Amino acid sequence: MRMLPFLLLGLFFLESAQAVENLGLPPLPVPMDNPQSAEKIALGRRLFNDRRFSGDGTISCASCHLPDKAFTDGLPVARGIAGQTGTRNAPTVVNAAFYTSLFLDGRAPSLEKQALGPFVNPIEHGLKNHQQIVDIVSQDAGYRKQFRNVFGIPGKAITIDHVVKAIASFERTLIAGDSPFDRYYFGRDRSALSDSAARGLRIFRRKGNCSNCHEISWNNALFTDNQFYNIGTGFQRLQPVLDEFLQAVRDGRDPGEFELTAWQRSELGRFNVTRVIADIGKFRTPTLRNIARTGPYMHDGSIETLEEVVEYYDQGGEKNRFLDAAIFPLHLTDQEKQDLVAFLRSLTSPQYQTSERP
């Protein structure tokens, strides 16, 4: 009799998991001041794909977030106007609605705030200011009609806040669960994973220590803890100037005035936001969902394949004085590495899958 409550809980959980449209994901968070609607989503999709919102008319939000690449661009680092390249890999927008902060250094607290940044970045969209976007949409009859229908305002009342609210609403539709892992773990379908992928799940949660940052909860799995870590990647770019930089910061000098290359300043990571020395080289934990479709990997796009990613972590990352304590040699066998990669491939949602079986 003492087992009955646990059995009933198990049956309830199984039924609930199977009933969720995006199996494995939590409820979608939607801000009270930006409710979803079909009309607003359609407007956001159009804005997301409009190349006029760039200095040379060649770049839209979709340029770095392509549907056939799980809303990444397949490049090591993002490419903007006039073929310029940045210093960071373009992260997927899929499931970004669940993040507690946006950008790899977490400098934006919401999708709405994140959408503001790339437009005025001189390397990305390259606009001088957000008013240029407002001018375009307010002079476009089609846009004026859509904004009136969505927000109840005439063209002259459109602001950049209306624009980014629509874009964010569209981005909140880019969610994907129901991967083979989800059907195996939450749907209790033991046929959903290959034997290798099932072994890889156990390695992921135990010996591999992966779930320490790429979390799996009892009723959902975002595969991110929304926290920031120094895992060593790219830190060698900072080494030549690190001691001098640290001394300057401790002496009270403005870090923004210290002479660094664009790559070196990028490698400061979370420090650029917090100005806390302990945050040097830290970047937000990325989701692993659809990871087989979003390479190359790491914040600087420096690792090409999942096999190489696993090898990197197996070796304990790239040593530096700020390396997180959770990064250490794993001593995986060749079979364990193969199983871990098989598991990572099982995190691909149906709309991004090929014919491969996880």
GROMACS .gro file of C-alpha atoms in nm:
model
  358
    1MET     CA    1   0.000   0.000   0.000
    2ARG     CA    2   0.289   0.236   0.074
    3MET     CA    3   0.395   0.210  -0.291
    4LEU     CA    4   0.053   0.318  -0.424
    5PRO     CA    5   0.112   0.697  -0.405
    6PHE     CA    6   0.438   0.656  -0.595
    7LEU     CA    7   0.271   0.441  -0.860
    8LEU     CA    8  -0.010   0.693  -0.899
    9LEU     CA    9   0.242   0.976  -0.923
   10GLY     CA   10   0.429   0.784  -1.193
   11LEU     CA   11   0.110   0.729  -1.392
   12PHE     CA   12   0.013   1.095  -1.356
   13PHE     CA   13   0.357   1.209  -1.469
   14LEU     CA   14   0.355   0.976  -1.770
   15GLU     CA   15   0.012   1.095  -1.880
   16SER     CA   16   0.111   1.461  -1.834
   17ALA     CA   17   0.437   1.419  -2.023
   18GLN     CA   18   0.265   1.257  -2.318
   19ALA     CA   19   0.002   1.532  -2.328
   20VAL     CA   20   0.255   1.815  -2.366
   21GLU     CA   21   0.277   1.934  -2.725
   22ASN     CA   22   0.648   2.015  -2.691
   23LEU     CA   23   0.745   1.715  -2.485
   24GLY     CA   24   1.031   1.787  -2.246
   25LEU     CA   25   0.984   2.164  -2.230
   26PRO     CA   26   0.835   2.376  -1.949
   27PRO     CA   27   0.542   2.616  -2.002
   28LEU     CA   28   0.632   2.904  -2.231
   29PRO     CA   29   0.700   3.226  -2.037
   30VAL     CA   30   0.529   3.527  -2.197
   31PRO     CA   31   0.567   3.882  -2.056
   32MET     CA   32   0.243   4.040  -1.938
   33ASP     CA   33   0.320   4.352  -2.143
   34ASN     CA   34   0.371   4.157  -2.465
   35PRO     CA   35   0.103   3.888  -2.503
   36GLN     CA   36   0.112   3.659  -2.804
   37SER     CA   37  -0.128   3.688  -3.096
   38ALA     CA   38  -0.131   3.542  -3.445
   39GLU     CA   39  -0.120   3.889  -3.599
   40LYS     CA   40   0.176   3.999  -3.387
   41ILE     CA   41   0.366   3.679  -3.465
   42ALA     CA   42   0.311   3.731  -3.839
   43LEU     CA   43   0.437   4.089  -3.808
   44GLY     CA   44   0.740   3.971  -3.611
   45ARG     CA   45   0.821   3.710  -3.875
   46ARG     CA   46   0.818   3.977  -4.145
   47LEU     CA   47   1.041   4.208  -3.941
   48PHE     CA   48   1.278   3.920  -3.862
   49ASN     CA   49   1.333   3.861  -4.234
   50ASP     CA   50   1.353   4.224  -4.355
   51ARG     CA   51   1.699   4.304  -4.499
   52ARG     CA   52   1.621   4.674  -4.518
   53PHE     CA   53   1.706   4.696  -4.149
   54SER     CA   54   2.081   4.702  -4.221
   55GLY     CA   55   2.334   4.954  -4.338
   56ASP     CA   56   2.378   4.800  -4.683
   57GLY     CA   57   2.044   4.622  -4.724
   58THR     CA   58   2.195   4.273  -4.705
   59ILE     CA   59   2.140   4.161  -4.346
   60SER     CA   60   1.825   4.061  -4.159
   61CYS     CA   61   1.785   3.879  -3.828
   62ALA     CA   62   1.736   3.566  -4.038
   63SER     CA   63   2.080   3.604  -4.196
   64CYS     CA   64   2.240   3.459  -3.882
   65HIS     CA   65   1.943   3.243  -3.781
   66LEU     CA   66   1.848   3.010  -4.066
   67PRO     CA   67   1.559   2.761  -4.025
   68ASP     CA   68   1.747   2.481  -4.203
   69LYS     CA   69   2.035   2.517  -3.955
   70ALA     CA   70   1.814   2.517  -3.645
   71PHE     CA   71   1.824   2.897  -3.652
   72THR     CA   72   2.202   2.930  -3.651
   73ASP     CA   73   2.423   3.017  -3.951
   74GLY     CA   74   2.671   2.729  -3.964
   75LEU     CA   75   2.968   2.969  -3.940
   76PRO     CA   76   3.234   2.990  -3.668
   77VAL     CA   77   3.143   3.355  -3.598
   78ALA     CA   78   2.857   3.572  -3.715
   79ARG     CA   79   2.888   3.764  -4.042
   80GLY     CA   80   2.734   4.107  -4.090
   81ILE     CA   81   2.726   4.394  -4.338
   82ALA     CA   82   2.999   4.420  -4.603
   83GLY     CA   83   3.110   4.067  -4.516
   84GLN     CA   84   3.246   4.173  -4.178
   85THR     CA   85   3.286   3.903  -3.914
   86GLY     CA   86   3.243   3.931  -3.542
   87THR     CA   87   3.408   3.743  -3.258
   88ARG     CA   88   3.128   3.518  -3.137
   89ASN     CA   89   2.932   3.224  -3.271
   90ALA     CA   90   2.567   3.296  -3.353
   91PRO     CA   91   2.362   3.098  -3.099
   92THR     CA   92   2.037   2.928  -3.194
   93VAL     CA   93   1.714   3.119  -3.139
   94VAL     CA   94   1.525   2.792  -3.090
   95ASN     CA   95   1.404   2.775  -2.729
   96ALA     CA   96   1.568   3.110  -2.651
   97ALA     CA   97   1.230   3.207  -2.504
   98PHE     CA   98   1.325   3.001  -2.198
   99TYR     CA   99   1.655   3.179  -2.129
  100THR     CA  100   1.678   3.411  -1.829
  101SER     CA  101   1.933   3.625  -2.014
  102LEU     CA  102   2.033   3.666  -2.378
  103PHE     CA  103   2.364   3.700  -2.564
  104LEU     CA  104   2.653   3.473  -2.468
  105ASP     CA  105   2.756   3.715  -2.194
  106GLY     CA  106   2.399   3.760  -2.068
  107ARG     CA  107   2.385   4.134  -2.121
  108ALA     CA  108   2.017   4.138  -2.225
  109PRO     CA  109   1.741   4.031  -1.982
  110SER     CA  110   1.475   3.951  -2.244
  111LEU     CA  111   1.413   3.875  -2.609
  112GLU     CA  112   1.281   4.228  -2.650
  113LYS     CA  113   1.602   4.385  -2.516
  114GLN     CA  114   1.819   4.141  -2.714
  115ALA     CA  115   1.654   4.236  -3.042
  116LEU     CA  116   1.769   4.596  -2.999
  117GLY     CA  117   2.141   4.516  -2.999
  118PRO     CA  118   2.233   4.373  -3.342
  119PHE     CA  119   2.061   4.654  -3.535
  120VAL     CA  120   2.310   4.916  -3.415
  121ASN     CA  121   2.614   4.692  -3.396
  122PRO     CA  122   2.857   4.829  -3.660
  123ILE     CA  123   2.959   4.480  -3.768
  124GLU     CA  124   2.614   4.318  -3.772
  125HIS     CA  125   2.327   4.531  -3.910
  126GLY     CA  126   2.534   4.849  -3.896
  127LEU     CA  127   2.255   5.103  -3.849
  128LYS     CA  128   2.336   5.439  -3.692
  129ASN     CA  129   2.029   5.430  -3.471
  130HIS     CA  130   1.695   5.254  -3.423
  131GLN     CA  131   1.504   5.545  -3.575
  132GLN     CA  132   1.611   5.421  -3.917
  133ILE     CA  133   1.397   5.110  -3.865
  134VAL     CA  134   1.102   5.315  -3.742
  135ASP     CA  135   1.127   5.534  -4.051
  136ILE     CA  136   1.119   5.231  -4.281
  137VAL     CA  137   0.815   5.068  -4.124
  138SER     CA  138   0.620   5.392  -4.079
  139GLN     CA  139   0.662   5.470  -4.450
  140ASP     CA  140   0.557   5.122  -4.562
  141ALA     CA  141   0.181   5.090  -4.616
  142GLY     CA  142   0.184   4.718  -4.545
  143TYR     CA  143   0.370   4.763  -4.220
  144ARG     CA  144   0.146   5.054  -4.114
  145LYS     CA  145  -0.159   4.831  -4.158
  146GLN     CA  146  -0.002   4.546  -3.959
  147PHE     CA  147   0.108   4.771  -3.673
  148ARG     CA  148  -0.238   4.927  -3.660
  149ASN     CA  149  -0.400   4.583  -3.641
  150VAL     CA  150  -0.156   4.454  -3.378
  151PHE     CA  151  -0.099   4.755  -3.154
  152GLY     CA  152  -0.390   4.981  -3.246
  153ILE     CA  153  -0.166   5.272  -3.341
  154PRO     CA  154  -0.122   5.486  -3.653
  155GLY     CA  155   0.206   5.483  -3.844
  156LYS     CA  156   0.332   5.803  -3.680
  157ALA     CA  157   0.302   5.641  -3.335
  158ILE     CA  158   0.521   5.338  -3.415
  159THR     CA  159   0.832   5.312  -3.197
  160ILE     CA  160   1.124   5.071  -3.183
  161ASP     CA  161   0.962   4.915  -2.876
  162HIS     CA  162   0.669   4.804  -3.092
  163VAL     CA  163   0.912   4.660  -3.345
  164VAL     CA  164   1.108   4.450  -3.095
  165LYS     CA  165   0.793   4.332  -2.921
  166ALA     CA  166   0.672   4.187  -3.251
  167ILE     CA  167   1.009   4.026  -3.324
  168ALA     CA  168   1.020   3.874  -2.976
  169SER     CA  169   0.668   3.736  -3.019
  170PHE     CA  170   0.777   3.559  -3.336
  171GLU     CA  171   1.088   3.424  -3.164
  172ARG     CA  172   0.869   3.281  -2.886
  173THR     CA  173   0.716   3.051  -3.145
  174LEU     CA  174   1.058   2.899  -3.221
  175ILE     CA  175   1.038   2.625  -2.962
  176ALA     CA  176   1.118   2.260  -3.010
  177GLY     CA  177   1.102   1.955  -2.787
  178ASP     CA  178   0.974   1.603  -2.856
  179SER     CA  179   1.321   1.471  -2.943
  180PRO     CA  180   1.401   1.100  -2.922
  181PHE     CA  181   1.548   1.175  -2.578
  182ASP     CA  182   1.219   1.334  -2.468
  183ARG     CA  183   1.015   1.038  -2.589
  184TYR     CA  184   1.254   0.803  -2.408
  185TYR     CA  185   1.290   0.998  -2.083
  186PHE     CA  186   0.961   1.183  -2.038
  187GLY     CA  187   0.738   0.970  -2.262
  188ARG     CA  188   0.880   0.643  -2.126
  189ASP     CA  189   0.925   0.501  -2.476
  190ARG     CA  190   1.228   0.278  -2.433
  191SER     CA  191   1.246   0.217  -2.807
  192ALA     CA  192   1.310   0.587  -2.880
  193LEU     CA  193   1.686   0.566  -2.823
  194SER     CA  194   1.949   0.330  -2.955
  195ASP     CA  195   2.142   0.129  -2.699
  196SER     CA  196   2.440   0.357  -2.755
  197ALA     CA  197   2.239   0.676  -2.695
  198ALA     CA  198   2.081   0.528  -2.381
  199ARG     CA  199   2.427   0.450  -2.247
  200GLY     CA  200   2.530   0.802  -2.342
  201LEU     CA  201   2.250   0.945  -2.131
  202ARG     CA  202   2.388   0.765  -1.827
  203ILE     CA  203   2.736   0.897  -1.901
  204PHE     CA  204   2.593   1.248  -1.949
  205ARG     CA  205   2.434   1.240  -1.604
  206ARG     CA  206   2.713   1.063  -1.416
  207LYS     CA  207   3.072   1.016  -1.528
  208GLY     CA  208   3.060   1.293  -1.787
  209ASN     CA  209   2.933   1.548  -1.533
  210CYS     CA  210   2.751   1.720  -1.823
  211SER     CA  211   2.418   1.767  -1.646
  212ASN     CA  212   2.594   1.978  -1.384
  213CYS     CA  213   2.544   2.271  -1.626
  214HIS     CA  214   2.317   2.125  -1.895
  215GLU     CA  215   2.034   2.047  -1.660
  216ILE     CA  216   1.769   1.778  -1.685
  217SER     CA  217   1.481   1.830  -1.442
  218TRP     CA  218   1.220   1.578  -1.338
  219ASN     CA  219   0.955   1.715  -1.576
  220ASN     CA  220   1.148   1.912  -1.838
  221ALA     CA  221   1.497   1.959  -1.979
  222LEU     CA  222   1.625   2.288  -2.112
  223PHE     CA  223   1.980   2.150  -2.112
  224THR     CA  224   2.104   2.477  -1.967
  225ASP     CA  225   2.118   2.617  -1.615
  226ASN     CA  226   2.127   2.974  -1.751
  227GLN     CA  227   2.451   3.031  -1.559
  228PHE     CA  228   2.799   3.139  -1.670
  229TYR     CA  229   3.123   2.940  -1.672
  230ASN     CA  230   3.483   2.966  -1.783
  231ILE     CA  231   3.550   2.640  -1.967
  232GLY     CA  232   3.881   2.755  -2.114
  233THR     CA  233   3.789   2.791  -2.479
  234GLY     CA  234   3.962   3.086  -2.642
  235PHE     CA  235   4.123   3.206  -2.322
  236GLN     CA  236   4.471   3.190  -2.476
  237ARG     CA  237   4.387   3.514  -2.657
  238LEU     CA  238   4.385   3.694  -2.322
  239GLN     CA  239   4.698   3.540  -2.174
  240PRO     CA  240   4.951   3.789  -2.320
  241VAL     CA  241   4.776   4.089  -2.160
  242LEU     CA  242   4.602   3.930  -1.863
  243ASP     CA  243   4.840   4.026  -1.582
  244GLU     CA  244   4.859   4.388  -1.694
  245PHE     CA  245   4.484   4.403  -1.742
  246LEU     CA  246   4.411   4.260  -1.398
  247GLN     CA  247   4.648   4.507  -1.234
  248ALA     CA  248   4.483   4.796  -1.415
  249VAL     CA  249   4.138   4.684  -1.296
  250ARG     CA  250   4.259   4.645  -0.937
  251ASP     CA  251   4.408   4.994  -0.958
  252GLY     CA  252   4.063   5.129  -1.043
  253ARG     CA  253   4.123   5.192  -1.410
  254ASP     CA  254   3.818   5.178  -1.640
  255PRO     CA  255   3.837   4.837  -1.817
  256GLY     CA  256   3.683   4.994  -2.126
  257GLU     CA  257   3.983   5.222  -2.165
  258PHE     CA  258   4.238   4.940  -2.149
  259GLU     CA  259   4.379   4.869  -2.494
  260LEU     CA  260   4.260   4.528  -2.615
  261THR     CA  261   4.191   4.376  -2.954
  262ALA     CA  262   3.829   4.302  -3.042
  263TRP     CA  263   3.896   3.932  -2.985
  264GLN     CA  264   4.057   3.993  -2.646
  265ARG     CA  265   3.773   4.214  -2.527
  266SER     CA  266   3.525   3.951  -2.642
  267GLU     CA  267   3.709   3.684  -2.443
  268LEU     CA  268   3.646   3.876  -2.121
  269GLY     CA  269   3.295   3.731  -2.147
  270ARG     CA  270   3.064   3.795  -1.855
  271PHE     CA  271   3.315   4.041  -1.706
  272ASN     CA  272   3.214   4.291  -1.975
  273VAL     CA  273   2.871   4.301  -1.812
  274THR     CA  274   2.943   4.267  -1.440
  275ARG     CA  275   3.297   4.413  -1.408
  276VAL     CA  276   3.361   4.134  -1.156
  277ILE     CA  277   3.711   3.988  -1.196
  278ALA     CA  278   3.590   3.636  -1.115
  279ASP     CA  279   3.365   3.654  -1.424
  280ILE     CA  280   3.654   3.687  -1.671
  281GLY     CA  281   3.617   3.431  -1.948
  282LYS     CA  282   3.272   3.316  -1.841
  283PHE     CA  283   2.997   3.252  -2.097
  284ARG     CA  284   2.637   3.139  -2.064
  285THR     CA  285   2.568   2.767  -2.074
  286PRO     CA  286   2.418   2.700  -2.419
  287THR     CA  287   2.125   2.467  -2.466
  288LEU     CA  288   2.216   2.129  -2.613
  289ARG     CA  289   1.885   2.082  -2.787
  290ASN     CA  290   1.936   2.031  -3.161
  291ILE     CA  291   2.310   2.048  -3.098
  292ALA     CA  292   2.379   1.812  -3.389
  293ARG     CA  293   2.246   2.084  -3.623
  294THR     CA  294   2.407   2.393  -3.471
  295GLY     CA  295   2.782   2.350  -3.521
  296PRO     CA  296   3.049   2.473  -3.513
  297TYR     CA  297   3.063   2.493  -3.136
  298MET     CA  298   3.177   2.705  -2.841
  299HIS     CA  299   3.133   3.080  -2.806
  300ASP     CA  300   3.403   3.143  -3.066
  301GLY     CA  301   3.304   2.863  -3.304
  302SER     CA  302   3.647   2.706  -3.262
  303ILE     CA  303   3.538   2.341  -3.243
  304GLU     CA  304   3.398   2.182  -3.556
  305THR     CA  305   3.234   1.853  -3.448
  306LEU     CA  306   3.056   1.696  -3.154
  307GLU     CA  307   3.331   1.436  -3.134
  308GLU     CA  308   3.584   1.715  -3.086
  309VAL     CA  309   3.366   1.880  -2.822
  310VAL     CA  310   3.353   1.557  -2.622
  311GLU     CA  311   3.729   1.519  -2.658
  312TYR     CA  312   3.781   1.876  -2.536
  313TYR     CA  313   3.585   1.812  -2.217
  314ASP     CA  314   3.745   1.471  -2.171
  315GLN     CA  315   4.084   1.644  -2.163
  316GLY     CA  316   3.963   1.885  -1.896
  317GLY     CA  317   3.932   2.198  -2.108
  318GLU     CA  318   4.201   2.456  -2.165
  319LYS     CA  319   4.376   2.541  -1.839
  320ASN     CA  320   4.371   2.898  -1.709
  321ARG     CA  321   4.354   3.061  -1.368
  322PHE     CA  322   3.980   3.126  -1.402
  323LEU     CA  323   3.883   2.777  -1.524
  324ASP     CA  324   3.567   2.655  -1.353
  325ALA     CA  325   3.605   2.379  -1.096
  326ALA     CA  326   3.347   2.168  -1.283
  327ILE     CA  327   3.591   2.132  -1.575
  328PHE     CA  328   3.836   1.847  -1.518
  329PRO     CA  329   3.965   1.540  -1.707
  330LEU     CA  330   3.691   1.277  -1.744
  331HIS     CA  331   3.897   0.974  -1.858
  332LEU     CA  332   3.624   0.846  -2.089
  333THR     CA  333   3.683   0.534  -2.293
  334ASP     CA  334   3.647   0.542  -2.671
  335GLN     CA  335   3.313   0.361  -2.641
  336GLU     CA  336   3.189   0.609  -2.381
  337LYS     CA  337   3.280   0.898  -2.609
  338GLN     CA  338   3.088   0.740  -2.895
  339ASP     CA  339   2.789   0.679  -2.670
  340LEU     CA  340   2.793   1.037  -2.544
  341VAL     CA  341   2.790   1.170  -2.901
  342ALA     CA  342   2.503   0.934  -2.984
  343PHE     CA  343   2.309   1.078  -2.692
  344LEU     CA  344   2.377   1.436  -2.802
  345ARG     CA  345   2.242   1.350  -3.146
  346SER     CA  346   1.923   1.222  -2.980
  347LEU     CA  347   1.841   1.577  -2.868
  348THR     CA  348   1.728   1.674  -3.219
  349SER     CA  349   1.361   1.766  -3.252
  350PRO     CA  350   1.159   1.623  -3.544
  351GLN     CA  351   1.162   1.942  -3.753
  352TYR     CA  352   1.543   1.945  -3.753
  353GLN     CA  353   1.610   1.574  -3.798
  354THR     CA  354   1.754   1.391  -4.093
  355SER     CA  355   1.702   1.021  -4.158
  356GLU     CA  356   1.967   0.933  -3.899
  357ARG     CA  357   1.852   0.730  -3.600
  358PRO     CA  358   1.989   0.857  -3.268
   0.00000   0.00000   0.00000
